[in-house]
Amino acid sequence: MDMIHRPLAHEEGKIVYTQAPDNTYTQCIVLSAPINDENELYTIQESVSGDIHELMADTLLDANPDVIPTDPIPSSVDNPFPLLPWIKVNVKVTLYLDKITDKPKQGILHHSPATDSWSFSPGKADKHPHLQLPNLSALAQSMVTNKNIFQGWKLNQNCPNRTMYQSNIQYHCSTCQRIYTQRSQCSISALIFLMVYNYMKLNLAMARFSHTVLT
């Protein structure tokens, strides 16, 4: 008898909740779903911290049991991002965008009701020109996930974006070097892996330079 395919309990991109050791519930996003969630893991990412976990379906909840269901709260200036309640007007954040800032900057988020636009004022006092964030409304969740914006004021060394990037390149460099050594008897394969290895070394050098700038 053919096996009947059962629909997955959770879809990719869906908001789910997991129970923490202190019995509170953490909001997460499903990054990838298994083929069969009865015996395979989901990959999820915490919405606030960005931490990634692999969990079974029976540990993921569709709603936070601690929250009493109410009518949906419309987005407003006081609550512009219901799924990211810490992103709001006049809140302290740390911003790190390669195209705007050369290193993570502490500052304040601002909102202009007239144009419905967001901006960021670097520093602890509103004394510097604002950096415009025209796509914040659409990209807030992506910026949190990619560690471009952090809740509160973080020190440079506590912003993991570049540190994680450098670690990943270091890993791939060592992998390429090992594979190149193992395949050195094959001239074509050796040439290809040598090119990849040199490319990784160049990226590692760039990451180390950027890390030096951050610190």
mmCIF file of C-alpha atoms in Angstrom:
data_model
loop_
_atom_site.group_PDB
_atom_site.id
_atom_site.type_symbol
_atom_site.label_atom_id
_atom_site.label_comp_id
_atom_site.label_asym_id
_atom_site.label_seq_id
_atom_site.Cartn_x
_atom_site.Cartn_y
_atom_site.Cartn_z
ATOM 1 C CA MET A 1 0.000 0.000 0.000
ATOM 2 C CA ASP A 2 1.355 3.425 -0.937
ATOM 3 C CA MET A 3 2.220 5.748 1.921
ATOM 4 C CA ILE A 4 -0.076 8.750 2.239
ATOM 5 C CA HIS A 5 1.888 12.000 2.386
ATOM 6 C CA ARG A 6 0.931 14.015 5.447
ATOM 7 C CA PRO A 7 1.173 17.833 5.139
ATOM 8 C CA LEU A 8 3.922 19.450 7.174
ATOM 9 C CA ALA A 9 2.914 21.011 10.477
ATOM 10 C CA HIS A 10 4.853 24.220 9.737
ATOM 11 C CA GLU A 11 5.841 25.925 6.487
ATOM 12 C CA GLU A 12 9.024 27.826 5.692
ATOM 13 C CA GLY A 13 8.807 31.497 6.653
ATOM 14 C CA LYS A 14 6.101 30.831 9.237
ATOM 15 C CA ILE A 15 6.185 32.340 12.736
ATOM 16 C CA VAL A 16 6.386 29.689 15.486
ATOM 17 C CA TYR A 17 7.114 29.655 19.215
ATOM 18 C CA THR A 18 9.410 27.495 21.331
ATOM 19 C CA GLN A 19 9.548 27.062 25.083
ATOM 20 C CA ALA A 20 12.730 28.248 26.800
ATOM 21 C CA PRO A 21 14.240 26.603 29.913
ATOM 22 C CA ASP A 22 12.645 29.331 32.067
ATOM 23 C CA ASN A 23 9.206 28.309 30.685
ATOM 24 C CA THR A 24 8.800 31.495 28.643
ATOM 25 C CA TYR A 25 8.104 31.303 24.914
ATOM 26 C CA THR A 26 10.400 32.621 22.197
ATOM 27 C CA GLN A 27 9.211 33.789 18.794
ATOM 28 C CA CYS A 28 11.038 32.156 15.868
ATOM 29 C CA ILE A 29 10.872 31.888 12.089
ATOM 30 C CA VAL A 30 10.999 28.599 10.197
ATOM 31 C CA LEU A 31 14.066 28.771 7.927
ATOM 32 C CA SER A 32 13.714 25.301 6.417
ATOM 33 C CA ALA A 33 11.248 22.461 6.745
ATOM 34 C CA PRO A 34 12.055 18.739 6.485
ATOM 35 C CA ILE A 35 10.573 16.341 3.960
ATOM 36 C CA ASN A 36 9.039 14.287 6.753
ATOM 37 C CA ASP A 37 8.619 16.139 10.046
ATOM 38 C CA GLU A 38 7.676 13.017 11.975
ATOM 39 C CA ASN A 39 11.334 12.028 12.300
ATOM 40 C CA GLU A 40 13.292 14.972 10.843
ATOM 41 C CA LEU A 41 14.192 18.387 12.249
ATOM 42 C CA TYR A 42 13.016 21.895 11.402
ATOM 43 C CA THR A 43 15.597 24.678 11.216
ATOM 44 C CA ILE A 44 14.347 27.798 13.007
ATOM 45 C CA GLN A 45 15.787 31.201 13.924
ATOM 46 C CA GLU A 46 14.912 33.322 16.941
ATOM 47 C CA SER A 47 13.391 36.642 15.826
ATOM 48 C CA VAL A 48 15.216 38.811 18.376
ATOM 49 C CA SER A 49 18.613 37.182 18.967
ATOM 50 C CA GLY A 50 19.021 35.590 15.529
ATOM 51 C CA ASP A 51 20.137 32.296 17.106
ATOM 52 C CA ILE A 52 19.499 29.220 14.941
ATOM 53 C CA HIS A 53 18.206 25.876 16.261
ATOM 54 C CA GLU A 54 17.074 22.510 14.906
ATOM 55 C CA LEU A 55 13.935 21.168 16.591
ATOM 56 C CA MET A 56 11.253 18.559 16.082
ATOM 57 C CA ALA A 57 7.721 19.521 15.068
ATOM 58 C CA ASP A 58 6.191 18.676 18.438
ATOM 59 C CA THR A 59 8.302 21.383 20.128
ATOM 60 C CA LEU A 60 7.056 24.157 17.807
ATOM 61 C CA LEU A 61 3.837 26.023 18.557
ATOM 62 C CA ASP A 62 1.710 28.154 16.244
ATOM 63 C CA ALA A 63 0.937 30.689 18.983
ATOM 64 C CA ASN A 64 2.352 31.880 22.287
ATOM 65 C CA PRO A 65 0.306 30.194 25.041
ATOM 66 C CA ASP A 66 1.105 33.062 27.423
ATOM 67 C CA VAL A 67 -0.659 35.613 25.211
ATOM 68 C CA ILE A 68 -4.431 35.990 25.453
ATOM 69 C CA PRO A 69 -5.910 36.110 21.926
ATOM 70 C CA THR A 70 -7.284 39.516 20.991
ATOM 71 C CA ASP A 71 -8.241 41.335 17.825
ATOM 72 C CA PRO A 72 -5.213 42.105 15.627
ATOM 73 C CA ILE A 73 -3.455 45.304 16.659
ATOM 74 C CA PRO A 74 -3.032 47.590 13.649
ATOM 75 C CA SER A 75 0.409 48.959 12.937
ATOM 76 C CA SER A 76 0.930 52.455 14.342
ATOM 77 C CA VAL A 77 3.719 54.843 15.289
ATOM 78 C CA ASP A 78 3.611 53.461 18.842
ATOM 79 C CA ASN A 79 3.584 49.864 17.576
ATOM 80 C CA PRO A 80 4.950 49.943 14.000
ATOM 81 C CA PHE A 81 6.362 46.397 14.065
ATOM 82 C CA PRO A 82 4.077 44.087 16.081
ATOM 83 C CA LEU A 83 6.425 41.134 15.583
ATOM 84 C CA LEU A 84 9.453 43.206 16.649
ATOM 85 C CA PRO A 85 8.037 45.367 19.443
ATOM 86 C CA TRP A 86 11.436 46.772 20.436
ATOM 87 C CA ILE A 87 11.758 48.586 17.081
ATOM 88 C CA LYS A 88 9.867 51.831 17.613
ATOM 89 C CA VAL A 89 10.275 55.600 17.743
ATOM 90 C CA ASN A 90 13.069 57.057 19.909
ATOM 91 C CA VAL A 91 14.454 53.628 20.857
ATOM 92 C CA LYS A 92 18.170 52.910 21.408
ATOM 93 C CA VAL A 93 19.626 50.633 18.715
ATOM 94 C CA THR A 94 22.980 49.656 17.254
ATOM 95 C CA LEU A 95 23.089 49.866 13.464
ATOM 96 C CA TYR A 96 25.555 48.166 11.141
ATOM 97 C CA LEU A 97 25.089 48.546 7.363
ATOM 98 C CA ASP A 98 28.109 48.239 5.059
ATOM 99 C CA LYS A 99 26.780 50.858 2.634
ATOM 100 C CA ILE A 100 26.031 53.416 5.356
ATOM 101 C CA THR A 101 28.356 52.810 8.310
ATOM 102 C CA ASP A 102 31.959 51.594 8.343
ATOM 103 C CA LYS A 103 31.411 49.989 11.763
ATOM 104 C CA PRO A 104 28.513 49.361 14.180
ATOM 105 C CA LYS A 105 27.115 52.640 15.489
ATOM 106 C CA GLN A 106 25.020 53.354 18.571
ATOM 107 C CA GLY A 107 22.144 55.749 18.161
ATOM 108 C CA ILE A 108 18.410 56.479 18.170
ATOM 109 C CA LEU A 109 15.638 55.563 15.721
ATOM 110 C CA HIS A 110 13.391 58.401 14.531
ATOM 111 C CA HIS A 111 10.187 58.485 12.498
ATOM 112 C CA SER A 112 8.701 61.276 10.396
ATOM 113 C CA PRO A 113 4.874 61.046 10.302
ATOM 114 C CA ALA A 114 4.730 63.516 7.411
ATOM 115 C CA THR A 115 6.674 61.226 5.075
ATOM 116 C CA ASP A 116 6.227 57.963 7.008
ATOM 117 C CA SER A 117 9.998 57.508 6.845
ATOM 118 C CA TRP A 118 12.566 56.245 9.351
ATOM 119 C CA SER A 119 16.015 57.584 10.143
ATOM 120 C CA PHE A 120 18.885 56.897 12.537
ATOM 121 C CA SER A 121 20.761 59.530 14.522
ATOM 122 C CA PRO A 122 24.238 58.282 15.521
ATOM 123 C CA GLY A 123 25.448 59.029 19.025
ATOM 124 C CA LYS A 124 23.776 59.236 22.409
ATOM 125 C CA ALA A 125 22.439 62.732 21.731
ATOM 126 C CA ASP A 126 20.593 63.940 18.641
ATOM 127 C CA LYS A 127 23.430 66.183 17.475
ATOM 128 C CA HIS A 128 24.499 64.554 14.203
ATOM 129 C CA PRO A 129 22.885 64.378 10.746
ATOM 130 C CA HIS A 130 20.393 61.557 10.463
ATOM 131 C CA LEU A 131 21.057 58.489 8.337
ATOM 132 C CA GLN A 132 17.950 57.731 6.278
ATOM 133 C CA LEU A 133 16.464 54.211 6.464
ATOM 134 C CA PRO A 134 13.868 54.295 3.659
ATOM 135 C CA ASN A 135 13.345 50.514 3.593
ATOM 136 C CA LEU A 136 13.139 49.860 7.335
ATOM 137 C CA SER A 137 9.390 49.181 7.245
ATOM 138 C CA ALA A 138 9.835 46.393 4.682
ATOM 139 C CA LEU A 139 13.216 45.038 5.778
ATOM 140 C CA ALA A 140 13.107 45.217 9.594
ATOM 141 C CA GLN A 141 12.880 41.446 10.096
ATOM 142 C CA SER A 142 15.602 40.812 7.509
ATOM 143 C CA MET A 143 17.883 43.365 9.194
ATOM 144 C CA VAL A 144 17.440 41.643 12.558
ATOM 145 C CA THR A 145 18.030 38.214 11.033
ATOM 146 C CA ASN A 146 21.175 39.356 9.210
ATOM 147 C CA LYS A 147 22.438 41.184 12.314
ATOM 148 C CA ASN A 148 22.317 44.650 10.769
ATOM 149 C CA ILE A 149 20.334 46.139 13.641
ATOM 150 C CA PHE A 150 20.519 45.267 17.349
ATOM 151 C CA GLN A 151 18.323 46.093 20.315
ATOM 152 C CA GLY A 152 20.015 48.585 22.632
ATOM 153 C CA TRP A 153 23.563 49.903 22.455
ATOM 154 C CA LYS A 154 26.121 47.172 21.732
ATOM 155 C CA LEU A 155 29.899 47.366 21.801
ATOM 156 C CA ASN A 156 31.684 46.640 18.502
ATOM 157 C CA GLN A 157 33.038 43.313 19.727
ATOM 158 C CA ASN A 158 29.497 42.223 20.643
ATOM 159 C CA CYS A 159 28.228 42.639 17.076
ATOM 160 C CA PRO A 160 28.804 39.169 15.548
ATOM 161 C CA ASN A 161 28.322 40.031 11.871
ATOM 162 C CA ARG A 162 31.990 40.287 10.832
ATOM 163 C CA THR A 163 33.270 37.798 13.414
ATOM 164 C CA MET A 164 30.955 35.099 12.055
ATOM 165 C CA TYR A 165 31.954 35.977 8.475
ATOM 166 C CA GLN A 166 35.659 35.678 9.272
ATOM 167 C CA SER A 167 35.172 32.346 11.057
ATOM 168 C CA ASN A 168 33.271 30.918 8.080
ATOM 169 C CA ILE A 169 35.997 31.963 5.635
ATOM 170 C CA GLN A 170 38.689 30.497 7.910
ATOM 171 C CA TYR A 171 36.819 27.174 7.911
ATOM 172 C CA HIS A 172 36.442 27.100 4.120
ATOM 173 C CA CYS A 173 40.096 28.024 3.631
ATOM 174 C CA SER A 174 41.266 25.102 5.737
ATOM 175 C CA THR A 175 38.826 22.788 3.947
ATOM 176 C CA CYS A 176 40.055 23.840 0.517
ATOM 177 C CA GLN A 177 43.684 23.419 1.548
ATOM 178 C CA ARG A 178 43.005 19.886 2.823
ATOM 179 C CA ILE A 179 41.127 18.890 -0.334
ATOM 180 C CA TYR A 180 43.846 20.392 -2.516
ATOM 181 C CA THR A 181 46.498 18.323 -0.721
ATOM 182 C CA GLN A 182 44.471 15.131 -1.127
ATOM 183 C CA ARG A 183 43.902 15.712 -4.834
ATOM 184 C CA SER A 184 47.303 17.066 -5.785
ATOM 185 C CA GLN A 185 47.895 14.046 -8.039
ATOM 186 C CA CYS A 186 45.200 15.212 -10.454
ATOM 187 C CA SER A 187 46.474 18.283 -12.301
ATOM 188 C CA ILE A 188 43.106 19.704 -13.385
ATOM 189 C CA SER A 189 41.441 19.191 -9.996
ATOM 190 C CA ALA A 190 44.512 20.556 -8.236
ATOM 191 C CA LEU A 191 44.413 23.714 -10.343
ATOM 192 C CA ILE A 192 40.705 24.281 -9.614
ATOM 193 C CA PHE A 193 41.094 23.789 -5.889
ATOM 194 C CA LEU A 194 44.184 25.975 -5.829
ATOM 195 C CA MET A 195 42.163 28.805 -7.419
ATOM 196 C CA VAL A 196 39.378 28.378 -4.863
ATOM 197 C CA TYR A 197 41.894 28.259 -2.011
ATOM 198 C CA ASN A 198 43.582 31.485 -3.119
ATOM 199 C CA TYR A 199 40.192 33.163 -3.463
ATOM 200 C CA MET A 200 39.293 32.153 0.091
ATOM 201 C CA LYS A 201 42.645 33.440 1.386
ATOM 202 C CA LEU A 202 41.939 36.816 -0.236
ATOM 203 C CA ASN A 203 38.489 37.016 1.386
ATOM 204 C CA LEU A 204 39.969 36.029 4.748
ATOM 205 C CA ALA A 205 42.506 38.840 4.499
ATOM 206 C CA MET A 206 39.702 41.294 3.712
ATOM 207 C CA ALA A 207 37.655 40.045 6.664
ATOM 208 C CA ARG A 208 40.632 40.400 9.003
ATOM 209 C CA PHE A 209 41.196 43.952 7.763
ATOM 210 C CA SER A 210 37.537 44.805 8.370
ATOM 211 C CA HIS A 211 37.711 43.238 11.851
ATOM 212 C CA THR A 212 40.743 45.461 12.593
ATOM 213 C CA VAL A 213 38.740 48.511 11.554
ATOM 214 C CA LEU A 214 35.863 47.472 13.861
ATOM 215 C CA THR A 215 38.120 47.101 16.887
#
